[in-house]
Coordinates of C-alpha atoms in Angstrom, one line a residue:
Chain F
M1 CA -0.4 -3.7 -4.1
K2 CA -0.8 -7.4 -4.1
L3 CA -0.9 -9.1 -0.8
S4 CA 1.7 -11.7 -1.5
F5 CA 4.2 -9.0 -2.6
M6 CA 3.4 -7.0 0.6
L7 CA 4.0 -10.1 2.7
S8 CA 7.3 -10.9 1.1
E9 CA 8.4 -7.2 1.7
I10 CA 7.4 -7.5 5.3
A11 CA 9.2 -10.9 5.7
S12 CA 12.4 -9.5 4.2
G13 CA 12.2 -6.5 6.5
L14 CA 11.8 -8.7 9.5
R15 CA 14.7 -10.8 8.5
R16 CA 17.0 -7.9 8.0
N17 CA 16.2 -6.5 11.4
L18 CA 15.8 -9.7 13.3
S19 CA 17.5 -8.7 16.5
M20 CA 15.6 -5.4 16.8
V21 CA 12.3 -7.2 16.0
V22 CA 13.0 -9.7 18.7
S23 CA 13.6 -6.9 21.2
V24 CA 10.4 -5.2 20.2
I25 CA 8.6 -8.5 20.8
L26 CA 10.2 -9.0 24.2
V27 CA 9.6 -5.5 25.4
T28 CA 5.9 -5.5 24.4
F29 CA 5.6 -8.9 25.9
V30 CA 6.9 -7.8 29.3
S31 CA 5.0 -4.5 29.3
L32 CA 1.7 -6.0 28.3
T33 CA 2.2 -8.7 30.9
F34 CA 2.2 -5.9 33.5
V35 CA -0.8 -4.2 32.0
G36 CA -2.6 -7.5 32.0
S37 CA -1.6 -8.2 35.6
A38 CA -3.0 -4.9 36.7
A39 CA -6.3 -5.6 34.9
L40 CA -6.5 -9.1 36.4
L41 CA -5.8 -7.8 39.9
Q42 CA -8.6 -5.3 39.5
A43 CA -10.9 -8.1 38.3
Q44 CA -9.9 -10.1 41.4
V45 CA -10.8 -7.1 43.6
G46 CA -14.2 -6.9 41.9
K47 CA -14.8 -10.6 42.3
M48 CA -13.9 -10.5 46.0
K49 CA -16.1 -7.5 46.5
G50 CA -19.0 -9.3 44.9
Y51 CA -18.4 -12.4 46.9
W52 CA -17.8 -10.9 50.3
Y53 CA -20.2 -8.0 50.2
D54 CA -22.9 -10.6 49.8
K55 CA -21.9 -12.0 53.1
V56 CA -20.7 -9.1 55.2
Q57 CA -23.1 -7.3 57.5
V58 CA -23.2 -4.4 59.7
A59 CA -23.1 -5.5 63.3
I60 CA -24.7 -3.3 66.0
Y61 CA -23.2 -4.5 69.3
L62 CA -25.3 -3.9 72.3
C63 CA -23.9 -2.9 75.7
S64 CA -22.7 -5.8 77.9
P65 CA -20.6 -6.2 81.0
S66 CA -17.6 -7.2 78.9
P67 CA -14.5 -5.1 79.6
E68 CA -14.2 -4.3 75.9
T69 CA -17.3 -2.2 76.0
T70 CA -16.5 1.5 75.2
H71 CA -19.6 3.6 74.8
C72 CA -21.9 2.4 77.6
T73 CA -22.7 3.8 81.0
A74 CA -21.1 2.1 84.0
G75 CA -23.2 0.9 86.8
T76 CA -22.6 1.6 90.5
D77 CA -20.3 -1.4 90.9
G78 CA -18.0 -0.1 88.1
N79 CA -19.1 -2.7 85.6
Y80 CA -20.9 -1.7 82.5
L81 CA -24.6 -2.2 82.3
A82 CA -26.0 -4.6 79.7
A83 CA -28.6 -3.2 77.4
T84 CA -32.0 -3.4 78.9
E85 CA -35.0 -5.2 77.3
E86 CA -36.5 -1.8 76.7
Q87 CA -33.4 -0.4 74.9
T88 CA -33.3 -3.5 72.7
K89 CA -37.0 -3.1 71.8
G90 CA -36.2 0.6 70.9
I91 CA -33.4 -0.5 68.5
E92 CA -35.6 -3.1 66.9
A93 CA -38.3 -0.4 66.3
V94 CA -35.8 1.8 64.5
L95 CA -34.7 -1.1 62.4
N96 CA -38.2 -1.7 61.3
S97 CA -39.0 2.0 60.8
A98 CA -40.0 3.2 57.4
E99 CA -37.1 5.7 57.4
L100 CA -34.6 2.9 57.1
K101 CA -36.6 0.5 55.0
P102 CA -34.8 1.4 51.7
Y103 CA -31.4 0.6 53.2
I104 CA -32.0 -2.6 55.0
E105 CA -32.4 -5.8 53.3
S106 CA -32.8 -8.0 56.4
W107 CA -31.7 -8.1 60.0
E108 CA -31.5 -10.7 62.7
Y109 CA -30.9 -10.6 66.4
E110 CA -28.1 -12.5 67.9
S111 CA -28.7 -12.9 71.6
V112 CA -26.0 -13.4 74.3
Q113 CA -26.7 -17.1 74.2
D114 CA -26.4 -17.2 70.4
A115 CA -23.2 -15.3 70.5
Y116 CA -21.8 -17.7 73.1
K117 CA -22.7 -20.6 71.0
N118 CA -21.1 -19.2 67.9
F119 CA -18.1 -18.2 69.9
Q120 CA -17.7 -21.8 71.2
E121 CA -18.2 -23.2 67.8
Q122 CA -15.5 -21.0 66.4
Y123 CA -12.9 -21.1 69.1
G124 CA -14.1 -24.1 71.2
N125 CA -10.9 -26.0 70.8
R126 CA -8.7 -23.3 72.2
S127 CA -8.1 -22.8 75.9
M128 CA -9.3 -19.2 76.0
A129 CA -12.8 -20.3 75.1
E130 CA -13.1 -21.9 78.5
S131 CA -12.5 -18.7 80.4
V132 CA -15.2 -16.7 78.4
K133 CA -18.5 -16.6 80.1
P134 CA -21.8 -15.9 78.2
E135 CA -22.4 -12.6 79.9
Q136 CA -19.1 -11.2 78.7
L137 CA -20.2 -11.5 75.1
P138 CA -22.4 -8.7 73.7
A139 CA -25.7 -9.4 72.0
S140 CA -26.0 -7.8 68.6
F141 CA -28.2 -7.0 65.7
R142 CA -26.8 -8.4 62.4
V143 CA -28.0 -6.0 59.6
K144 CA -27.7 -6.8 56.0
L145 CA -27.8 -3.7 53.8
V146 CA -29.2 -3.3 50.4
D147 CA -26.1 -1.4 49.4
P148 CA -23.1 -2.2 51.6
E149 CA -21.6 1.2 50.7
K150 CA -24.4 2.9 52.7
Y151 CA -22.9 1.9 56.0
D152 CA -22.7 5.5 57.2
V153 CA -26.5 5.9 57.4
I154 CA -26.7 3.0 59.8
N155 CA -23.8 4.1 61.8
E156 CA -25.2 7.6 62.2
R157 CA -28.6 6.4 63.2
F158 CA -27.6 3.7 65.7
S159 CA -24.4 4.6 67.3
S160 CA -26.0 7.2 69.6
L161 CA -29.0 5.2 70.6
P162 CA -29.1 4.1 74.2
G163 CA -27.9 0.6 74.8
V164 CA -25.8 0.5 71.6
D165 CA -22.1 0.0 72.2
T166 CA -20.6 0.1 68.7
V167 CA -21.7 -0.2 65.1
L168 CA -19.2 -2.2 63.2
D169 CA -18.9 -2.4 59.4
Q170 CA -17.4 -5.8 58.6
R171 CA -16.3 -4.4 55.3
Q172 CA -13.4 -2.7 57.0
Y173 CA -11.6 -6.0 57.4
L174 CA -11.9 -6.6 53.6
N175 CA -10.7 -3.1 52.8
T176 CA -7.3 -3.9 54.2
V177 CA -7.1 -6.8 51.8
F178 CA -8.4 -4.7 48.9
G179 CA -5.9 -2.0 49.8
V180 CA -3.0 -4.4 49.4
I181 CA -4.3 -5.6 46.0
N182 CA -4.9 -2.1 44.8
T183 CA -1.4 -1.1 45.7
A184 CA -0.1 -4.1 43.8
S185 CA -2.0 -3.2 40.7
L186 CA -0.9 0.4 41.0
V187 CA 2.7 -0.8 41.0
A188 CA 2.0 -3.0 38.1
V189 CA 0.4 -0.1 36.2
I190 CA 3.5 2.1 36.9
I191 CA 5.9 -0.5 35.7
A192 CA 3.6 -1.1 32.7
V193 CA 3.6 2.6 31.7
V194 CA 7.4 2.7 31.9
M195 CA 7.7 -0.4 29.9
L196 CA 5.2 0.8 27.3
V197 CA 7.2 4.0 26.8
C198 CA 10.2 1.7 26.2
A199 CA 8.2 -0.3 23.7
V200 CA 7.0 2.7 21.8
L201 CA 10.5 4.1 21.6
L202 CA 11.9 0.8 20.5
V203 CA 9.3 0.4 17.8
A204 CA 10.2 3.9 16.6
T205 CA 13.9 3.0 16.5
T206 CA 13.3 -0.3 14.8
I207 CA 11.2 1.3 12.1
R208 CA 13.8 4.0 11.6
L209 CA 16.5 1.4 11.1
S210 CA 14.3 -0.5 8.8
A211 CA 13.5 2.5 6.8
F212 CA 17.2 3.2 6.6
T213 CA 18.2 -0.3 5.4
R214 CA 15.5 -0.2 2.8
R215 CA 16.0 3.3 1.5
R216 CA 17.0 1.9 -1.9
E217 CA 13.7 0.2 -2.3
T218 CA 11.7 3.1 -1.0
G219 CA 13.6 5.5 -3.2
I220 CA 12.8 3.4 -6.3
M221 CA 9.2 3.1 -5.1
R222 CA 8.8 6.8 -4.9
L223 CA 10.3 7.3 -8.4
V224 CA 8.0 4.9 -10.1
G225 CA 5.1 6.5 -8.4
A226 CA 4.1 4.1 -5.6
S227 CA 1.6 5.7 -3.3
K228 CA 2.4 6.8 0.2
S229 CA 0.4 4.0 1.7
V230 CA 2.1 1.3 -0.4
I231 CA 5.5 2.6 0.7
Q232 CA 4.6 2.9 4.4
T233 CA 2.4 -0.1 5.0
P234 CA 5.1 -2.7 5.1
F235 CA 7.0 -0.8 7.8
V236 CA 3.9 -0.2 9.9
L237 CA 2.8 -3.8 9.6
E238 CA 6.3 -4.9 10.6
G239 CA 6.0 -3.0 13.9
V240 CA 2.4 -4.0 14.4
L241 CA 3.2 -7.7 13.8
A242 CA 6.1 -7.6 16.3
A243 CA 3.9 -5.9 18.9
A244 CA 1.1 -8.4 18.2
I245 CA 3.4 -11.3 18.8
G246 CA 4.4 -9.7 22.1
A247 CA 0.8 -9.3 23.1
V248 CA 0.0 -12.9 22.3
L249 CA 2.9 -14.1 24.4
A250 CA 1.8 -11.9 27.3
S251 CA -1.7 -13.3 27.1
G252 CA -0.3 -16.8 27.1
V253 CA 1.7 -16.2 30.2
L254 CA -1.2 -14.6 32.1
W255 CA -3.5 -17.4 31.1
A256 CA -0.9 -19.9 32.3
V257 CA -0.7 -18.1 35.6
L258 CA -4.5 -18.0 36.0
Q259 CA -4.8 -21.7 35.1
F260 CA -1.9 -23.3 36.9
V261 CA -1.3 -20.9 39.8
V262 CA -4.6 -19.3 40.7
Q263 CA -7.0 -22.0 39.6
D264 CA -5.1 -25.1 40.4
R265 CA -3.3 -24.0 43.6
L266 CA -4.6 -20.9 45.3
A267 CA -8.3 -21.7 44.7
Q268 CA -7.8 -25.3 45.9
Q269 CA -6.0 -24.2 49.1
N270 CA -8.5 -21.4 49.9
L271 CA -11.9 -22.9 49.2
S272 CA -13.7 -20.1 51.1
M273 CA -12.3 -17.4 48.8
A274 CA -13.4 -16.4 45.4
F275 CA -10.8 -16.3 42.6
I276 CA -10.9 -15.2 39.1
D277 CA -10.6 -18.0 36.6
P278 CA -8.8 -18.2 33.2
S279 CA -12.0 -17.1 31.4
E280 CA -11.0 -13.6 32.3
M281 CA -8.4 -13.8 29.5
L282 CA -11.3 -13.7 27.1
W283 CA -11.4 -10.0 27.5
V284 CA -7.9 -9.2 28.8
G285 CA -6.3 -11.0 25.9
P286 CA -8.0 -9.1 23.1
G287 CA -7.5 -5.9 25.1
L288 CA -3.8 -6.4 25.3
L289 CA -3.6 -7.3 21.6
L290 CA -5.5 -4.1 20.7
L291 CA -3.3 -2.0 23.0
G292 CA -0.1 -3.5 21.5
I293 CA -1.3 -3.0 18.0
L294 CA -2.5 0.6 18.5
L295 CA 0.8 1.6 20.2
A296 CA 3.0 0.1 17.5
W297 CA 0.8 1.5 14.8
G298 CA 0.8 5.0 16.2
S299 CA 4.5 5.0 17.0
S300 CA 5.5 3.7 13.5
L301 CA 3.3 6.2 11.7
L302 CA 4.9 9.1 13.6
T303 CA 8.4 7.8 13.0
L304 CA 7.7 7.3 9.3
R305 CA 6.4 10.8 8.9
R306 CA 9.8 12.0 10.0
Y307 CA 12.2 9.5 8.6
L308 CA 10.6 8.2 5.4
K309 CA 10.3 10.8 2.7
V310 CA 7.5 10.0 0.4
Chain M
M1 CA 4.8 17.9 -22.5
I2 CA 7.1 19.7 -20.2
R3 CA 6.8 23.5 -19.9
F4 CA 9.0 25.7 -17.7
D5 CA 7.3 29.1 -17.3
H6 CA 9.9 31.6 -16.2
V7 CA 11.1 29.2 -13.5
T8 CA 13.6 30.2 -10.9
K9 CA 14.8 27.8 -8.2
V10 CA 16.8 29.0 -5.3
Y11 CA 18.2 26.6 -2.7
D12 CA 20.3 28.4 -0.1
A13 CA 22.0 31.4 -1.7
P14 CA 19.5 33.8 -3.1
D15 CA 22.1 35.5 -5.3
K16 CA 23.1 32.1 -6.9
P17 CA 19.9 30.5 -8.1
A18 CA 20.2 26.9 -9.4
L19 CA 17.8 27.8 -12.2
N20 CA 17.4 31.4 -13.3
D21 CA 14.3 32.5 -15.2
V22 CA 14.2 29.3 -17.4
D23 CA 11.4 29.5 -19.9
L24 CA 11.1 26.6 -22.4
E25 CA 8.9 23.9 -23.6
V26 CA 9.7 20.3 -24.6
D27 CA 7.0 19.0 -26.9
R28 CA 5.4 15.5 -27.0
G29 CA 7.7 13.1 -28.7
D30 CA 10.8 15.3 -28.5
F31 CA 14.3 14.1 -27.7
A32 CA 16.2 16.9 -25.9
F33 CA 19.7 17.0 -24.5
L34 CA 20.3 19.0 -21.4
V35 CA 23.9 20.0 -21.5
G36 CA 26.2 22.2 -19.4
A37 CA 29.0 22.0 -16.8
S38 CA 28.3 20.5 -13.4
G39 CA 26.4 23.0 -11.3
S40 CA 24.7 24.5 -14.3
G41 CA 21.3 23.3 -13.2
K42 CA 20.6 20.2 -15.2
S43 CA 19.8 18.1 -12.1
T44 CA 17.6 20.8 -10.7
F45 CA 15.7 20.8 -13.9
I46 CA 15.0 17.1 -13.6
R47 CA 14.1 17.4 -9.9
L48 CA 11.6 20.1 -10.7
V49 CA 9.9 17.9 -13.4
L50 CA 9.7 15.0 -10.9
R51 CA 8.4 17.3 -8.2
E52 CA 11.3 16.4 -5.9
E53 CA 11.6 20.2 -5.6
R54 CA 9.2 23.1 -6.1
A55 CA 10.0 26.1 -8.2
T56 CA 10.8 29.2 -6.1
R57 CA 9.2 31.4 -8.8
G58 CA 7.4 30.5 -12.0
A59 CA 5.6 27.3 -12.8
V60 CA 6.5 23.9 -14.1
H61 CA 3.9 22.1 -16.2
V62 CA 4.1 18.4 -16.9
A63 CA 1.6 16.9 -19.3
G64 CA -0.7 19.9 -18.8
T65 CA -0.6 19.9 -15.0
N66 CA 1.1 22.5 -12.9
V67 CA 3.2 20.3 -10.7
D68 CA 4.0 23.0 -8.1
A69 CA 0.3 23.2 -7.3
L70 CA -0.1 19.5 -7.2
A71 CA -1.4 18.1 -3.9
S72 CA 1.2 15.8 -2.4
W73 CA -1.0 12.7 -2.6
K74 CA -1.3 13.2 -6.3
V75 CA 2.5 13.3 -6.8
P76 CA 2.8 9.5 -7.2
R77 CA 0.3 9.6 -10.0
L78 CA 2.5 12.2 -11.7
R79 CA 5.6 10.1 -11.3
R80 CA 3.9 7.0 -12.8
N81 CA 3.9 9.0 -16.0
I82 CA 7.6 9.7 -15.8
G83 CA 10.4 7.2 -16.1
V84 CA 13.8 8.0 -14.7
V85 CA 17.3 6.6 -15.4
F86 CA 20.5 7.5 -13.4
Q87 CA 24.2 7.3 -13.9
D88 CA 24.5 4.8 -11.1
F89 CA 21.7 2.5 -12.3
R90 CA 20.1 2.1 -8.8
L91 CA 19.1 -1.5 -9.1
L92 CA 18.1 -3.7 -6.1
P93 CA 21.1 -6.0 -5.6
Q94 CA 19.2 -8.9 -4.1
K95 CA 16.6 -9.0 -6.9
T96 CA 17.1 -10.6 -10.3
V97 CA 16.8 -8.6 -13.5
F98 CA 13.2 -9.8 -13.9
A99 CA 12.3 -8.9 -10.3
N100 CA 14.0 -5.5 -10.6
V101 CA 11.8 -4.6 -13.5
A102 CA 8.7 -6.2 -12.0
F103 CA 9.2 -4.2 -8.8
A104 CA 8.2 -1.1 -10.6
M105 CA 4.9 -2.7 -11.6
Q106 CA 4.3 -4.5 -8.3
V107 CA 4.4 -1.3 -6.2
I108 CA 1.8 0.4 -8.3
G109 CA -0.5 -2.6 -8.0
K110 CA -0.2 -4.3 -11.4
S111 CA -1.5 -7.8 -11.7
R112 CA 0.8 -10.8 -11.7
A113 CA -0.4 -11.9 -15.1
M114 CA 0.3 -8.4 -16.6
I115 CA 3.7 -8.4 -15.0
R116 CA 4.5 -11.8 -16.5
E117 CA 3.4 -10.6 -19.9
T118 CA 5.0 -7.1 -19.9
V119 CA 8.4 -7.6 -18.3
P120 CA 9.8 -10.1 -20.9
Q121 CA 8.7 -7.8 -23.7
V122 CA 10.4 -4.8 -22.2
L123 CA 13.5 -6.8 -21.5
A124 CA 13.5 -7.8 -25.2
T125 CA 13.2 -4.2 -26.2
V126 CA 16.4 -3.3 -24.3
G127 CA 18.2 -6.3 -25.6
L128 CA 18.3 -8.4 -22.4
D129 CA 16.5 -11.5 -23.5
G130 CA 17.7 -14.6 -21.7
K131 CA 19.1 -12.6 -18.8
A132 CA 16.0 -12.3 -16.8
N133 CA 17.2 -14.5 -14.0
R134 CA 20.7 -12.9 -13.5
L135 CA 21.5 -10.8 -10.5
P136 CA 22.7 -7.2 -11.2
H137 CA 26.3 -7.9 -10.1
E138 CA 26.5 -10.7 -12.7
L139 CA 25.9 -8.1 -15.5
S140 CA 28.2 -5.6 -17.2
G141 CA 27.6 -1.9 -16.6
G142 CA 25.9 -1.5 -19.9
E143 CA 23.6 -4.4 -19.2
Q144 CA 22.8 -3.0 -15.7
Q145 CA 21.8 0.3 -17.3
R146 CA 19.6 -1.5 -19.7
V147 CA 17.8 -3.1 -16.8
A148 CA 17.4 0.4 -15.3
I149 CA 15.9 1.6 -18.6
A150 CA 13.6 -1.3 -18.8
R151 CA 12.4 -0.5 -15.2
A152 CA 11.9 3.1 -16.2
V153 CA 9.7 2.4 -19.2
V154 CA 7.9 -0.8 -18.1
N155 CA 4.9 1.2 -17.0
R156 CA 4.8 3.1 -20.4
P157 CA 5.4 6.6 -19.1
A158 CA 4.9 9.5 -21.5
I159 CA 8.2 11.0 -20.4
L160 CA 11.7 9.5 -19.8
L161 CA 14.2 11.5 -17.9
A162 CA 17.8 10.3 -18.1
D163 CA 20.4 11.9 -15.8
E164 CA 23.9 11.1 -17.2
P165 CA 22.8 7.6 -18.2
T166 CA 26.1 7.0 -20.0
G167 CA 28.3 8.7 -17.4
N168 CA 29.7 5.4 -16.1
L169 CA 30.0 3.6 -19.4
D170 CA 32.6 3.4 -22.2
P171 CA 31.8 5.0 -25.6
E172 CA 30.9 1.7 -27.3
T173 CA 28.4 0.7 -24.6
S174 CA 27.1 4.2 -24.5
R175 CA 26.2 4.0 -28.1
G176 CA 24.1 0.9 -27.4
I177 CA 22.3 2.7 -24.7
M178 CA 21.6 5.7 -26.9
E179 CA 20.1 3.4 -29.5
I180 CA 17.7 2.1 -27.0
L181 CA 16.8 5.6 -25.9
E182 CA 16.2 6.5 -29.5
T183 CA 13.9 3.5 -30.1
I184 CA 11.9 4.4 -27.0
N185 CA 11.7 8.0 -28.3
Q186 CA 10.5 6.7 -31.7
N187 CA 7.7 4.8 -30.0
G188 CA 6.3 8.2 -28.8
T189 CA 8.0 8.8 -25.4
T190 CA 9.4 12.2 -24.8
V191 CA 13.0 11.9 -23.7
V192 CA 15.0 14.4 -21.8
M193 CA 18.7 13.5 -21.2
A194 CA 21.2 15.4 -19.1
T195 CA 24.7 14.7 -20.3
H196 CA 28.3 15.9 -20.6
D197 CA 29.1 13.6 -23.4
D198 CA 29.6 15.9 -26.4
E199 CA 30.4 13.0 -28.7
I200 CA 26.9 11.5 -28.1
V201 CA 25.2 14.9 -28.5
N202 CA 27.0 15.7 -31.7
R203 CA 26.3 12.3 -33.2
M204 CA 22.6 12.3 -32.4
R205 CA 21.7 15.7 -33.8
K206 CA 18.8 16.3 -31.5
R207 CA 17.6 19.3 -29.7
V208 CA 20.2 20.8 -27.4
I209 CA 19.4 22.9 -24.4
E210 CA 22.6 24.3 -22.8
L211 CA 22.5 25.6 -19.3
D212 CA 25.1 27.8 -17.7
H213 CA 24.8 28.9 -14.1
G214 CA 21.1 28.3 -14.1
R215 CA 20.4 30.2 -17.4
V216 CA 19.5 28.7 -20.8
I217 CA 22.3 30.1 -23.0
R218 CA 21.4 28.1 -26.1
D219 CA 18.4 26.1 -27.3
E220 CA 18.6 24.7 -30.8
R221 CA 17.4 21.8 -32.8
G222 CA 20.1 19.5 -34.3
G223 CA 22.6 21.4 -32.2
E224 CA 26.1 20.5 -31.1
Y225 CA 27.9 20.8 -27.9
H226 CA 31.5 21.1 -27.0
A227 CA 32.3 20.5 -23.4
V228 CA 34.9 22.9 -22.2
G229 CA 37.5 20.6 -20.7
D230 CA 35.6 20.0 -17.5
R231 CA 35.3 16.3 -17.9
L232 CA 37.7 15.7 -15.0
V233 CA 35.4 17.5 -12.6
L234 CA 32.3 15.5 -13.5
P235 CA 29.9 15.1 -10.7
S236 CA 30.3 11.8 -9.1
A237 CA 27.7 9.1 -9.2
G238 CA 24.5 9.9 -7.3
Q239 CA 25.3 13.5 -6.9
A240 CA 22.6 14.4 -9.3
I241 CA 19.1 13.4 -8.4
A242 CA 19.3 11.6 -5.1
P243 CA 16.2 10.7 -3.2
F244 CA 18.5 8.3 -1.4
D245 CA 22.3 8.0 -1.4
S246 CA 23.9 5.4 -3.5
E247 CA 26.4 3.8 -1.2
E248 CA 26.0 0.2 -0.2
D249 CA 23.3 0.2 2.4
E250 CA 23.9 -3.0 4.3
L251 CA 24.4 -2.3 8.0

């Protein structure tokens, strides 16, 4: 069949069913926007993980007289005892041991004085900073891991050593943030699935209606010996075209959000955080287009098998 | 060209087959009338040739092929070799005369150049020169049927099936249609026409196959036919061979 003839058939089909076609476009648009949002949220989580995991460390806090200490032995006066020189050396030895070599990228010691200095730098302008004395702050080892996920190895090895108060994985602060984002993308996925079911059913209904309004043409096509593909292709393309338009709209909206909301506002206001940029749409956009086309194609073929006798 | 080999077709009631052990052959270049009261099996005959239905028992051969055994993807190829005309014309109302005839060529992938060359020729054959740009509703019934015939033969099928082609037309117009069918037949196309119209049958003196309750009760060359006063219960338009119904289809 000639392309121009096929195109004019599709155009006439779209015209006859205009309101249905518009609703297919809108439903695919909304559903694919949710699918795309979920993908972008996941990309954002990935980006933040990469950014923060480079910076986060495992902190091994040593015993100190601070009242927040939990796992240290108390002295005769009721105060906790600070870690001794000897204990500190012991921990250092373990950090340098061959056993932990594969896990540790680097480590540094933060003495009580360093801790005090950092604390003052961070909170110096607040009144509480004045009441904190150096000896209340714990000294610590800051350990950077080769693989941040291997925190448990460090925790197991160090938490029971004498002089160690707690082993803290700074990732746990981030995990709360990631948890929120993951929940958001899960919600987006659920809404997307519901909307996609709507889109598939709507495509099926539209194709059915279209096949009904054009049953004269298809009847004549059958009688003069048009092949199955010639009869069906205009219908399939009609659904696919509507879904593709919806996907393009969804990609456009997501791109606009990335460009004008994330890039121009969020990223400007939170310079210390990493954000995804509009270039993510280079893979999300084609993905949405492909998904929309596949769904419309599958759903219209199934419908035609039932409602268009060939 | 068309051979029915002890064909029986049962739809729903096994004791009332639509065709009952029909065994006949229509040769290449034949002109055959298929006559009989409504419900006698004429339409079923045509549907079996087109492979709209399959025989319950026996075999239908068209141009040497057993159509019952034909794979469904080969059916379009079979139908390209058969032209069909109906009582209700079945033209596409939004398309011009030219476009209606061209449609049959477009959907089987004929080139634009070929369409531009062939369609006017065929329209001239059926006596519609100068009306190529009219819409179907601007034409008389006889002219509409001529368009339908042009569409049926534009791809040069070996067989032309006509199901009550004159059923909606007055006797004068019908004669014109019959002349066209005869010309087509003289050019080598096998024509099978189902009809009630005894006047036409008796004037043409062609082969007559009479069906009654699914059985062939008469098959003679140059035969006559006298309808037995059932003309008032003629099947309505589109009752016969209906891959789609014929009511207006705008929603």
